[in-house]
C-alpha cells in the first residue's frame, strides 16, 4: 500500500545499486523496492544537473537508448536494522556453564536478547535479567544501570543457578551482586546461536558484549575472543572451532572490561579491547534482491548517470558512475567524485533539526521519505539511539540525498560542477573515491588535470597518498570546494562499500569518539583530522578549513597576488574587477558554507599566490573550533576567510584551490558568463595544456 509521507509528498519507490561505479562493459545491479508493489518504468539517464530549485541550475538529464526492458516489477523489500553475531551449528550441552560480560547502553521495558543459544535466550531489560527456554522461565531482579559492566553466569543442567555481578564505575560506587537459583533445569539444544539479537530484526541488544564462554562436562566448548581479527567480520572461538560472523557492522576496537586507561590503542593492547558494541539501529547492508541488472555498453562515455524509476507519481533516481573501459582513458580531465563524503553525509538529517542549518523544512519528496524512515540508516553526523556516535556508513542501502532533486549539498551540489563542465563542453572521465582507494595513484595515471567536487572532506590514507603522489609527478589539481581533505577514514578491508570514521581529539565534530577509541578498527590507524595527523590539507591544496556558516555567502576581494605574472592565465579577461563572485545560487556568494584559509604555519606553500580572499561574511560564519584554546568572543576575525590560491608543484604540475563550498554555485550565474566561470575556465584550459609550469626560483 502506498505510504503517506509528511508534507503531502508522495514517494513509494526507492533503490540503490552495486557497485556505485563500474567500467564501460561491466554490469551494475539495481536493488529497488516500492511500498506499492507493481510495475514501474525504468530508463537510464546521463545526469548533468540535479539542482531543481527555482533558482538552481535545473534538472538536466539525457535519456540513453538502452537495451534494458523499460518495465520492471517492483516488490517491497524490507529494511531490517540491527547488528548481531551468528554462529552456526553449535553442539548441544546437557549440563554446563555460560558466562558473558555485558555493558548495556540503552535498556528499556522490552527485553533485549544478549544471547540466543539455539532457542534458549538470555535477555536484559530495566527489570533485570532473564533466561527463557521453551520450558523454563527464570528472571533475576537486578538493578540495571546503563554504561556499567555486568558479569553474567548461568549454570544449567538438572537445576539452574543464575548470577550477575556489576562492577563499580569508580571509588564512589559499590559493586552489585544478585543471584537466583531454581530446581528447574534445562539443557542447551544443538543449533545456531545469535549474539545481540534473538534473530535478525528481533529483540536487538544495545551495548557491548565480551568473552561469551560455554563450558560443558568440565571442558570449554567455545570462548569467543573478540580481540582477534578486529578488522574483520569474523568472531574467533579461541577454545574450539565455533567461529561466527558479524552482520551490519557492529563496532569493534572499543574498550572492554579490561581497559584501564593505560593503553589507547587496540593494536598495542588488544586484550583491553575485547568487546564489540552492537546497536539495534546499525545498518550497513540492506541485502535487497536485485531488481534488474544493466550491462553498460562498451561505448558508453564515462560520466555520471542514474537509473530513473517511475511508478505513477512516485519517482526515484539511483545515480551511478561509469568509468572508461579497462586500460582506456577517454579525456584529459578526470572528475574525482567524492563518494566517501557522499557516504559520510548519507541520509544526514541535519536539515531537519534547525539551529545553524536553518529552518527545519521538508522541501521535497526525498526529504520527506528520509524524515519518515529512520530505517534507511544514519550518516556519520548522527547518533545511534543509545547515543553513541555513528562510526560507519555504507552505500548498500537507499541514500535519499545521493540523488538529484534533493538539497544542494554533497552529491547534488557537485552537479553544479558537472553542469558547468557540460555547459563549456569540457569532456571528462570519472573516478570515485572508492576506486582511488582500491587502485591508488595508478587510477590517476595519464590524466592532465583532476577536478574535485565541492566538498571532498573524507580521505583514507590510500586516497590521500595516491593524490599527493600523482600531484608530485606533475599532476594538476583543481580543488573546487571547502573543508576538503579534513577527516581520515578507513575502508572496510572486506567490503569497500563501507567506511569508518573516528572523531578523535578535536575538530568540527558531529559527535566525539569515546576515550580510548581513537584508533580505526578497519586498519588500526589513529583516526581524526588530517591536520592533527601530520598531513594538513594546506600541504596538499594550499589551504585548509577555516570557518563554517550557513546564513549566506559573500564575495572574494581581489588581492595583490592577482597581478603576479604567474597567474596572468587565470585573470585573463577579467582583470580590473575589485571583487569576484558576489552572486550565486548557494547563499548568493561564491564564498560560503565551509571555507578554507591559506596558512603557512599549517603548511601552505610559501610560494603560493593568493589571488583573492573573501570578506564581509555573515555573523554565522565562525572559525573552526580546533583553533580555539578556550571559547572567547571574537570581533572581526581575520582568520575567517576563503583564500583562492594557485601554486606550482615540482615536476611541472600545479594546484588551484577555491576554498569554498559555495563556489560552484556561482558558476552558472548569468548563463555561465561571469568572472567565476571565466577564471575557472581559464584555469582548466591552462591545466589541460601539457606545457609544464615552471617552479618559481
Ligand atoms: Fe564538511
XYZ file of C-alpha atoms and ligand atoms in Angstrom:
698
model
C 0.000 0.000 0.000
C 1.240 3.481 -0.801
C 2.780 5.246 2.133
C 1.708 8.629 3.372
C 4.620 10.986 3.840
C 4.676 14.181 5.871
C 4.194 17.422 3.973
C 1.893 15.792 1.437
C 4.793 14.314 -0.535
C 4.484 11.029 -2.395
C 7.286 8.570 -2.850
C 6.918 4.801 -2.699
C 9.876 3.694 -4.765
C 13.486 3.829 -3.660
C 16.654 1.959 -4.538
C 20.409 1.622 -4.576
C 22.930 -0.036 -6.825
C 26.048 -2.137 -6.553
C 28.720 -1.255 -7.471
C 28.430 2.533 -7.406
C 30.970 2.873 -10.176
C 31.671 0.430 -12.966
C 33.622 0.423 -16.189
C 32.000 0.508 -19.571
C 31.358 -3.140 -20.430
C 30.754 -4.196 -16.828
C 27.461 -4.904 -15.089
C 25.675 -2.963 -12.432
C 22.892 -4.352 -10.244
C 19.939 -2.225 -9.132
C 18.081 -3.069 -5.943
C 14.685 -1.426 -5.882
C 11.711 -1.522 -3.570
C 8.271 0.002 -3.540
C 5.660 0.395 -0.832
C 3.169 -0.035 -3.659
C 4.438 -3.226 -5.326
C 3.771 -3.431 -9.036
C 5.234 -2.460 -12.345
C 7.393 0.601 -12.873
C 9.052 2.244 -15.832
C 12.841 2.454 -15.871
C 15.294 4.342 -18.030
C 18.968 5.230 -17.872
C 19.816 8.919 -17.964
C 23.028 10.854 -18.111
C 22.685 13.116 -15.099
C 24.136 16.542 -15.818
C 22.464 18.681 -13.155
C 20.241 17.706 -10.255
C 19.501 21.112 -8.746
C 15.798 21.605 -9.462
C 15.321 24.548 -7.080
C 13.598 27.533 -8.707
C 16.871 29.479 -8.654
C 19.042 26.431 -9.319
C 20.687 25.085 -12.436
C 17.629 22.978 -13.199
C 17.285 19.257 -13.645
C 19.295 18.322 -16.716
C 19.112 14.676 -17.750
C 19.598 12.947 -21.074
C 17.960 9.614 -21.632
C 20.103 6.887 -23.148
C 18.968 4.440 -25.760
C 19.382 1.205 -23.820
C 18.562 -2.431 -24.276
C 17.070 -2.604 -20.780
C 13.483 -3.679 -20.693
C 11.570 -0.474 -19.988
C 9.431 -2.178 -17.358
C 10.317 -3.761 -14.037
C 8.167 -5.466 -11.404
C 8.810 -3.968 -8.003
C 8.351 -5.775 -4.720
C 8.504 -4.291 -1.264
C 11.889 -5.113 0.221
C 12.365 -4.885 3.973
C 14.797 -2.686 5.867
C 15.961 -4.781 8.816
C 18.285 -2.861 11.093
C 20.373 -4.120 13.981
C 23.811 -5.688 14.208
C 24.387 -9.174 15.590
C 26.684 -12.184 15.502
C 25.695 -15.539 14.077
C 27.358 -18.861 14.950
C 26.171 -21.909 13.074
C 25.804 -25.455 14.334
C 26.610 -25.208 17.992
C 26.544 -28.572 19.753
C 24.022 -29.473 22.443
C 25.049 -29.172 26.095
C 23.179 -31.137 28.769
C 24.863 -29.502 31.717
C 27.242 -26.616 31.710
C 28.097 -23.070 32.469
C 27.640 -19.983 30.362
C 29.306 -16.667 31.124
C 29.496 -13.318 29.352
C 30.393 -9.708 30.094
C 27.583 -7.273 29.291
C 27.641 -3.466 29.088
C 24.134 -2.189 28.320
C 23.842 1.265 26.778
C 20.093 1.545 26.262
C 17.837 -0.617 28.371
C 14.075 -0.388 28.258
C 10.932 -2.220 29.321
C 11.183 -4.710 26.488
C 13.736 -7.488 26.715
C 16.841 -7.276 24.557
C 18.495 -10.559 23.717
C 22.096 -10.924 24.820
C 22.430 -14.487 23.552
C 20.040 -16.787 21.757
C 21.525 -20.248 22.249
C 19.592 -22.389 19.794
C 16.300 -21.292 21.318
C 17.416 -20.617 24.898
C 17.622 -16.886 25.254
C 19.384 -14.739 27.768
C 17.866 -11.269 27.956
C 18.149 -7.928 29.728
C 15.616 -5.198 30.490
C 15.169 -2.449 33.085
C 13.712 -5.097 35.398
C 16.843 -7.208 35.341
C 17.920 -10.300 33.501
C 16.258 -13.479 32.439
C 16.568 -16.855 30.806
C 13.808 -18.204 28.622
C 13.660 -21.725 27.244
C 10.605 -23.363 25.725
C 10.026 -24.969 29.156
C 11.608 -22.724 31.784
C 11.389 -19.000 32.501
C 13.747 -17.653 35.114
C 14.228 -13.999 35.900
C 16.779 -12.306 38.077
C 15.785 -8.965 39.509
C 18.861 -6.794 39.423
C 19.494 -3.098 39.325
C 20.438 -2.411 35.718
C 22.404 0.750 35.041
C 23.474 1.844 31.603
C 27.186 2.052 30.842
C 28.376 -0.328 33.568
C 29.931 -3.757 33.120
C 27.999 -6.808 34.349
C 29.378 -10.325 34.519
C 26.656 -12.872 33.919
C 26.968 -16.505 34.860
C 24.407 -19.173 34.142
C 24.884 -22.741 35.391
C 22.385 -25.136 33.829
C 21.589 -28.840 33.840
C 19.246 -30.580 36.289
C 18.887 -27.261 38.119
C 19.712 -23.635 37.320
C 21.877 -21.023 39.011
C 21.884 -17.536 37.622
C 24.065 -14.750 38.970
C 25.228 -11.323 37.931
C 27.987 -9.143 39.277
C 28.152 -5.435 38.463
C 31.466 -3.608 38.504
C 31.501 -0.142 40.012
C 32.465 2.899 37.980
C 34.988 4.227 40.474
C 35.608 4.636 44.164
C 32.262 6.320 44.797
C 30.184 3.371 43.623
C 29.969 -0.093 45.078
C 29.780 -3.323 43.147
C 26.436 -5.064 42.934
C 25.677 -8.755 43.129
C 22.455 -10.630 42.520
C 21.696 -14.303 42.145
C 18.814 -16.709 41.898
C 18.566 -20.485 41.818
C 15.843 -22.872 40.670
C 15.180 -26.588 40.861
C 14.014 -26.405 37.312
C 16.770 -27.262 34.888
C 17.280 -27.195 31.191
C 19.775 -28.181 28.530
C 21.033 -26.298 25.501
C 19.870 -27.916 22.288
C 22.098 -28.133 19.233
C 21.625 -25.379 16.683
C 22.536 -21.861 15.649
C 23.404 -19.158 18.147
C 22.783 -15.448 17.821
C 24.504 -12.781 19.877
C 22.905 -9.369 20.474
C 19.611 -10.371 18.873
C 17.002 -13.072 19.173
C 17.289 -13.317 15.395
C 17.781 -10.673 12.683
C 15.303 -7.867 13.345
C 14.094 -9.146 16.733
C 14.998 -8.036 20.265
C 18.277 -6.424 19.347
C 20.652 -5.551 22.159
C 22.224 -2.110 22.547
C 25.599 -2.224 24.174
C 28.799 -4.179 24.458
C 29.431 -7.873 24.891
C 32.702 -9.517 25.766
C 34.019 -13.051 26.068
C 30.902 -15.234 25.823
C 32.096 -18.607 27.076
C 30.399 -22.010 27.234
C 31.750 -24.901 29.251
C 30.189 -28.339 29.473
C 31.250 -31.508 31.269
C 34.268 -29.655 32.631
C 35.711 -28.522 29.335
C 35.423 -25.311 27.346
C 33.188 -25.762 24.325
C 33.560 -22.242 22.984
C 35.113 -18.952 24.063
C 34.799 -16.060 21.703
C 37.740 -13.707 21.886
C 36.555 -10.514 20.192
C 40.050 -9.026 20.342
C 41.096 -11.322 17.500
C 40.771 -10.282 13.835
C 39.235 -6.978 14.829
C 39.327 -5.599 11.281
C 37.169 -8.433 10.031
C 33.586 -9.555 10.395
C 34.675 -12.840 11.942
C 34.491 -13.654 15.620
C 37.013 -16.209 16.692
C 36.406 -19.094 19.045
C 39.722 -19.305 20.869
C 38.768 -22.618 22.503
C 37.408 -24.546 19.572
C 36.037 -24.345 16.079
C 32.899 -22.274 16.527
C 33.883 -19.092 14.712
C 30.999 -16.814 13.863
C 30.124 -13.945 11.569
C 29.066 -10.395 12.372
C 26.288 -8.703 10.428
C 25.503 -4.998 9.930
C 28.915 -3.941 11.232
C 28.805 -3.563 14.992
C 31.707 -1.502 16.335
C 34.978 -3.177 17.254
C 38.146 -1.631 18.580
C 36.104 -0.380 21.539
C 37.137 -0.512 25.168
C 36.240 -3.653 27.058
C 36.003 -4.588 30.692
C 39.790 -4.876 31.000
C 40.573 -1.402 29.646
C 42.248 0.535 32.447
C 43.265 3.677 30.577
C 46.928 2.666 30.416
C 46.588 1.939 26.704
C 44.908 3.934 23.964
C 45.131 1.543 21.041
C 43.525 -1.774 20.306
C 46.563 -2.553 18.179
C 49.032 -2.362 21.068
C 46.714 -3.794 23.732
C 44.060 -5.985 22.114
C 43.113 -7.574 25.455
C 41.834 -4.167 26.579
C 39.574 -4.064 23.532
C 37.926 -7.489 23.586
C 34.380 -6.068 23.396
C 32.000 -5.477 20.497
C 29.412 -2.691 20.573
C 26.090 -3.671 18.990
C 23.248 -1.314 18.077
C 19.633 -2.088 17.270
C 19.844 0.547 14.512
C 23.083 -0.457 12.764
C 22.622 -0.897 9.017
C 25.444 -1.385 6.530
C 23.796 -3.729 4.050
C 20.082 -3.738 3.304
C 20.689 -7.047 1.482
C 17.964 -6.360 -1.082
C 17.363 -8.616 -4.043
C 18.487 -7.359 -7.412
C 15.555 -5.956 -9.384
C 17.434 -5.567 -12.633
C 20.986 -5.511 -13.915
C 22.397 -3.421 -16.693
C 25.392 -4.324 -18.769
C 26.965 -0.985 -19.565
C 27.629 -0.897 -23.309
C 31.359 -0.604 -24.018
C 30.840 2.603 -25.975
C 29.103 4.382 -23.065
C 31.021 7.588 -22.365
C 32.497 7.857 -18.886
C 30.315 10.082 -16.719
C 27.567 10.489 -14.169
C 24.378 8.543 -14.760
C 21.251 7.416 -12.977
C 18.638 4.744 -13.277
C 15.345 6.628 -13.315
C 12.446 4.663 -11.878
C 8.916 5.967 -12.339
C 5.841 4.478 -10.761
C 2.817 6.719 -11.074
C 3.605 9.982 -9.306
C 6.361 8.287 -7.364
C 9.899 8.531 -8.668
C 13.435 7.603 -7.764
C 16.847 8.180 -9.258
C 19.678 5.769 -8.494
C 22.906 7.516 -9.523
C 25.987 5.621 -10.607
C 29.281 6.381 -12.293
C 30.682 4.921 -15.489
C 34.442 4.738 -15.876
C 36.158 4.165 -19.214
C 36.774 0.556 -20.211
C 39.832 -1.030 -18.578
C 43.059 0.403 -19.882
C 41.250 3.241 -21.645
C 41.383 6.940 -20.923
C 38.877 8.986 -22.887
C 39.629 12.530 -21.662
C 42.499 14.584 -20.250
C 40.305 15.753 -17.386
C 39.296 13.473 -14.536
C 36.392 14.294 -12.241
C 37.247 12.728 -8.882
C 33.798 12.119 -7.412
C 33.935 12.473 -3.609
C 31.883 9.374 -2.882
C 33.461 8.893 0.562
C 31.994 12.257 1.536
C 28.665 11.234 -0.030
C 28.700 8.228 2.291
C 29.698 10.318 5.299
C 26.664 12.543 4.680
C 24.436 9.683 3.503
C 20.917 10.210 4.857
C 22.044 13.066 7.101
C 19.126 14.679 8.847
C 20.843 17.911 9.895
C 18.408 19.865 7.721
C 15.518 18.772 9.924
C 16.942 19.879 13.210
C 17.075 23.647 12.713
C 19.814 25.527 14.536
C 22.719 26.705 12.400
C 21.358 24.781 9.422
C 18.285 26.986 9.066
C 14.570 26.350 9.344
C 13.644 22.683 9.598
C 11.624 22.272 6.443
C 10.777 19.313 4.246
C 11.397 20.665 0.770
C 10.935 17.632 -1.452
C 9.840 14.010 -1.553
C 13.337 12.705 -0.791
C 13.456 14.804 2.403
C 10.003 13.596 3.400
C 10.983 9.964 2.807
C 14.139 10.370 4.868
C 12.243 12.123 7.649
C 9.761 9.250 7.805
C 12.334 6.447 7.561
C 14.892 6.053 10.287
C 15.235 2.523 8.902
C 17.391 3.648 5.955
C 20.162 4.150 8.497
C 22.261 7.065 9.538
C 25.000 9.353 8.305
C 28.301 9.806 10.117
C 26.736 13.004 11.536
C 24.264 11.251 13.779
C 23.950 9.284 16.982
C 22.610 5.826 17.495
C 19.565 5.544 19.751
C 21.911 4.668 22.625
C 23.686 7.984 21.992
C 26.911 6.558 20.676
C 28.256 8.243 17.536
C 27.674 6.574 14.185
C 31.057 5.180 13.100
C 30.106 3.515 9.803
C 28.333 4.379 6.613
C 27.609 2.237 3.613
C 26.294 2.598 0.079
C 24.428 -0.735 0.266
C 21.134 0.868 1.293
C 18.876 3.612 -0.019
C 20.535 7.022 0.338
C 17.959 9.762 -0.032
C 20.451 12.590 -0.507
C 22.665 10.810 -3.022
C 20.207 11.843 -5.681
C 19.100 14.743 -7.818
C 16.060 16.740 -6.626
C 17.395 16.950 -3.083
C 19.160 19.671 -1.108
C 22.279 21.106 -2.739
C 24.874 19.535 -0.507
C 27.482 16.896 -1.381
C 26.258 14.954 -4.434
C 23.617 17.363 -5.636
C 25.828 20.429 -5.071
C 28.534 18.712 -7.090
C 26.207 18.607 -10.073
C 26.885 22.348 -10.333
C 30.362 21.292 -11.453
C 29.180 18.635 -13.888
C 26.621 21.135 -15.236
C 29.372 23.702 -15.781
C 31.662 21.185 -17.497
C 28.738 20.286 -19.729
C 27.981 23.950 -20.460
C 31.556 24.655 -21.555
C 31.779 21.393 -23.460
C 34.681 20.032 -21.451
C 34.839 16.248 -21.734
C 35.839 14.339 -18.607
C 36.254 10.820 -17.243
C 35.064 9.964 -13.756
C 36.710 8.155 -10.866
C 35.210 7.682 -7.420
C 36.944 7.894 -4.059
C 36.382 4.177 -3.643
C 38.140 3.475 -6.949
C 41.035 5.708 -5.902
C 41.288 3.964 -2.539
C 41.300 0.494 -4.094
C 43.577 1.232 -7.070
C 45.821 4.026 -5.780
C 47.749 6.531 -7.894
C 47.594 4.141 -10.858
C 43.971 5.181 -11.354
C 45.074 8.802 -11.958
C 47.807 7.884 -14.419
C 47.735 9.773 -17.696
C 45.249 12.450 -16.695
C 46.445 16.024 -17.105
C 44.038 17.517 -14.597
C 41.957 16.233 -11.710
C 38.949 18.288 -10.642
C 37.271 17.678 -7.267
C 33.715 18.126 -6.045
C 32.586 20.898 -3.727
C 33.264 19.026 -0.505
C 35.900 16.285 -0.671
C 36.124 16.103 3.108
C 36.749 12.422 3.903
C 40.017 10.819 2.829
C 41.541 7.441 3.542
C 45.312 7.262 3.802
C 45.414 5.422 0.490
C 43.366 8.105 -1.266
C 45.420 10.948 0.123
C 48.737 9.278 -0.661
C 47.590 8.497 -4.203
C 46.572 12.084 -4.895
C 49.781 13.514 -3.394
C 51.880 11.001 -5.306
C 50.215 11.845 -8.627
C 50.499 15.581 -7.948
C 54.204 15.221 -7.207
C 54.705 13.701 -10.626
C 53.418 16.762 -12.488
C 49.681 16.492 -11.886
C 47.347 19.464 -11.904
C 44.649 19.623 -9.288
C 41.594 21.884 -9.235
C 40.197 21.828 -5.713
C 36.693 23.189 -6.212
C 35.413 23.362 -2.686
C 35.895 23.815 1.020
C 36.629 21.724 4.128
C 38.470 19.265 1.920
C 40.924 16.557 2.987
C 39.777 17.030 6.565
C 38.900 13.697 8.215
C 40.814 10.478 7.929
C 38.623 7.490 7.208
C 39.174 3.772 6.695
C 37.501 1.438 4.230
C 36.285 -1.979 5.309
C 39.029 -4.296 4.010
C 36.411 -6.974 3.312
C 33.879 -4.665 1.675
C 34.847 -1.222 0.315
C 31.171 -0.211 0.277
C 31.618 0.580 3.990
C 33.661 3.409 5.545
C 34.627 4.190 9.122
C 35.433 7.428 10.948
C 36.748 8.028 14.461
C 36.063 11.598 15.520
C 39.150 11.805 17.693
C 40.695 14.601 19.749
C 39.179 17.713 18.226
C 37.676 19.194 15.104
C 34.299 20.406 13.980
C 32.538 17.234 15.049
C 29.021 15.853 14.990
C 29.953 13.624 17.927
C 33.049 12.844 19.919
C 34.807 9.499 19.943
C 34.913 7.798 23.342
C 38.106 7.904 25.399
C 40.466 5.166 24.315
C 38.681 4.707 20.982
C 40.604 6.895 18.561
C 42.059 4.022 16.526
C 40.158 2.788 13.479
C 39.026 -0.806 13.606
C 39.394 -1.414 9.859
C 43.135 -0.741 9.681
C 44.429 0.133 13.146
C 45.316 3.680 12.132
C 44.872 6.574 14.529
C 41.777 8.455 13.394
C 40.797 12.089 13.353
C 41.709 15.241 11.476
C 44.433 15.049 8.846
C 45.599 18.350 10.295
C 46.446 16.528 13.534
C 47.964 13.576 11.748
C 50.837 15.488 10.182
C 49.206 15.853 6.780
C 47.184 19.069 6.855
C 45.151 19.909 3.757
C 47.269 23.048 3.415
C 50.235 20.915 2.337
C 48.204 19.317 -0.420
C 45.984 22.115 -1.746
C 47.460 25.264 -0.166
C 44.540 25.960 2.145
C 42.659 24.305 4.991
C 39.373 24.502 6.856
C 38.927 27.929 8.493
C 35.267 28.565 9.207
C 31.712 27.478 8.582
C 28.384 29.248 8.494
C 25.085 28.659 6.795
C 23.464 32.085 6.855
C 24.565 33.234 3.420
C 27.691 33.705 1.341
C 29.829 36.602 0.272
C 32.340 37.659 -2.403
C 36.103 37.418 -2.743
C 38.160 40.622 -2.752
C 40.875 40.520 -5.374
C 44.315 40.535 -3.755
C 47.644 41.933 -4.992
C 48.643 38.379 -5.886
C 46.232 38.524 -8.811
C 48.704 40.863 -10.515
C 51.525 38.305 -10.314
C 52.517 37.332 -13.869
C 52.399 33.681 -12.766
C 48.613 33.926 -12.625
C 48.050 36.026 -15.731
C 46.446 32.978 -17.301
C 43.846 32.896 -14.520
C 42.708 36.506 -14.632
C 42.844 36.815 -18.409
C 39.646 38.550 -19.482
C 38.532 39.598 -16.012
C 41.325 41.942 -14.942
C 40.149 45.188 -13.469
C 37.458 43.917 -11.112
C 37.836 44.562 -7.352
C 35.630 41.691 -6.239
C 34.711 38.328 -7.645
C 31.684 36.149 -7.122
C 29.193 38.469 -5.426
C 26.410 36.202 -6.692
C 25.467 32.565 -6.837
C 22.765 30.066 -6.043
C 24.406 28.825 -2.820
C 23.756 31.715 -0.447
C 24.223 34.432 -3.076
C 28.021 34.465 -2.884
C 30.902 32.359 -4.139
C 32.456 32.226 -0.660
C 30.305 30.475 1.890
C 29.112 27.426 3.827
C 32.545 25.971 4.623
C 35.674 27.906 3.729
C 39.425 27.321 3.720
C 42.321 29.644 4.512
C 45.930 29.957 3.380
C 48.175 29.497 6.408
C 51.915 28.928 6.156
C 52.040 27.784 9.774
C 49.854 24.863 8.741
C 51.939 24.005 5.707
C 50.545 26.185 2.928
C 53.360 26.515 0.358
C 55.258 29.770 0.831
C 55.381 30.415 -2.904
C 51.607 30.141 -3.373
C 49.856 33.107 -4.925
C 46.752 34.337 -3.117
C 44.537 35.643 -5.889
C 41.544 36.596 -3.783
C 40.243 36.393 -0.228
C 36.667 36.508 0.934
C 35.490 39.207 3.340
C 32.376 40.600 4.915
C 30.971 37.260 5.971
C 27.626 36.956 7.712
C 27.647 36.719 11.531
C 27.082 32.954 11.407
C 30.406 32.297 9.684
C 32.513 31.246 12.654
C 36.027 29.920 12.951
C 36.569 26.196 13.357
C 36.715 25.091 16.954
C 40.004 23.206 16.614
C 41.743 26.603 16.574
C 40.470 27.676 19.998
C 42.210 27.038 23.280
C 39.151 28.225 25.128
C 35.938 29.825 23.988
C 36.240 33.566 23.615
C 34.274 36.319 21.898
C 35.915 37.480 18.702
C 35.105 40.640 16.814
C 36.154 40.831 13.220
C 38.018 37.543 12.934
C 40.662 37.965 10.243
C 41.151 34.230 10.059
C 37.573 33.718 8.868
C 38.120 33.851 5.138
C 38.309 31.795 1.993
C 41.579 32.190 0.108
C 41.705 31.426 -3.579
C 45.225 30.221 -4.266
C 47.438 28.968 -7.039
C 50.830 27.338 -6.774
C 53.203 25.280 -8.832
C 54.404 21.835 -7.800
C 57.866 20.487 -8.650
C 57.613 18.353 -11.765
C 55.581 20.801 -13.852
C 52.303 20.433 -12.013
C 50.125 22.958 -10.222
C 47.195 23.400 -7.859
C 44.307 25.849 -7.976
C 42.060 25.974 -4.917
C 38.840 27.894 -4.459
C 38.461 27.395 -0.713
C 34.679 27.487 -0.600
C 31.835 25.004 -0.844
C 29.540 27.694 -2.298
C 31.959 28.487 -5.132
C 30.461 26.039 -7.624
C 27.043 27.605 -7.025
C 28.317 30.783 -8.706
C 29.475 29.155 -11.949
C 26.044 29.183 -13.582
C 25.274 32.847 -12.852
C 24.250 34.872 -15.925
C 24.259 31.831 -18.167
C 27.805 30.830 -17.167
C 29.025 34.266 -18.286
C 30.656 35.735 -15.158
C 34.125 36.148 -13.688
C 33.955 32.996 -11.545
C 33.130 30.820 -14.546
C 35.653 32.719 -16.661
C 38.598 32.363 -14.302
C 37.778 28.729 -13.509
C 37.618 28.025 -17.233
C 40.949 29.783 -17.693
C 42.491 27.529 -15.076
C 41.026 24.422 -16.672
C 42.302 25.391 -20.119
C 45.823 26.059 -18.874
C 45.867 22.968 -16.660
C 44.984 20.789 -19.644
C 47.849 22.320 -21.652
C 50.821 19.925 -21.408
C 53.281 22.842 -21.184
C 54.890 22.347 -17.753
C 54.535 25.010 -15.090
C 57.882 26.481 -14.090
C 58.558 26.086 -10.418
C 59.425 29.592 -9.121
C 63.079 30.064 -8.239
Fe 32.133 19.469 5.948
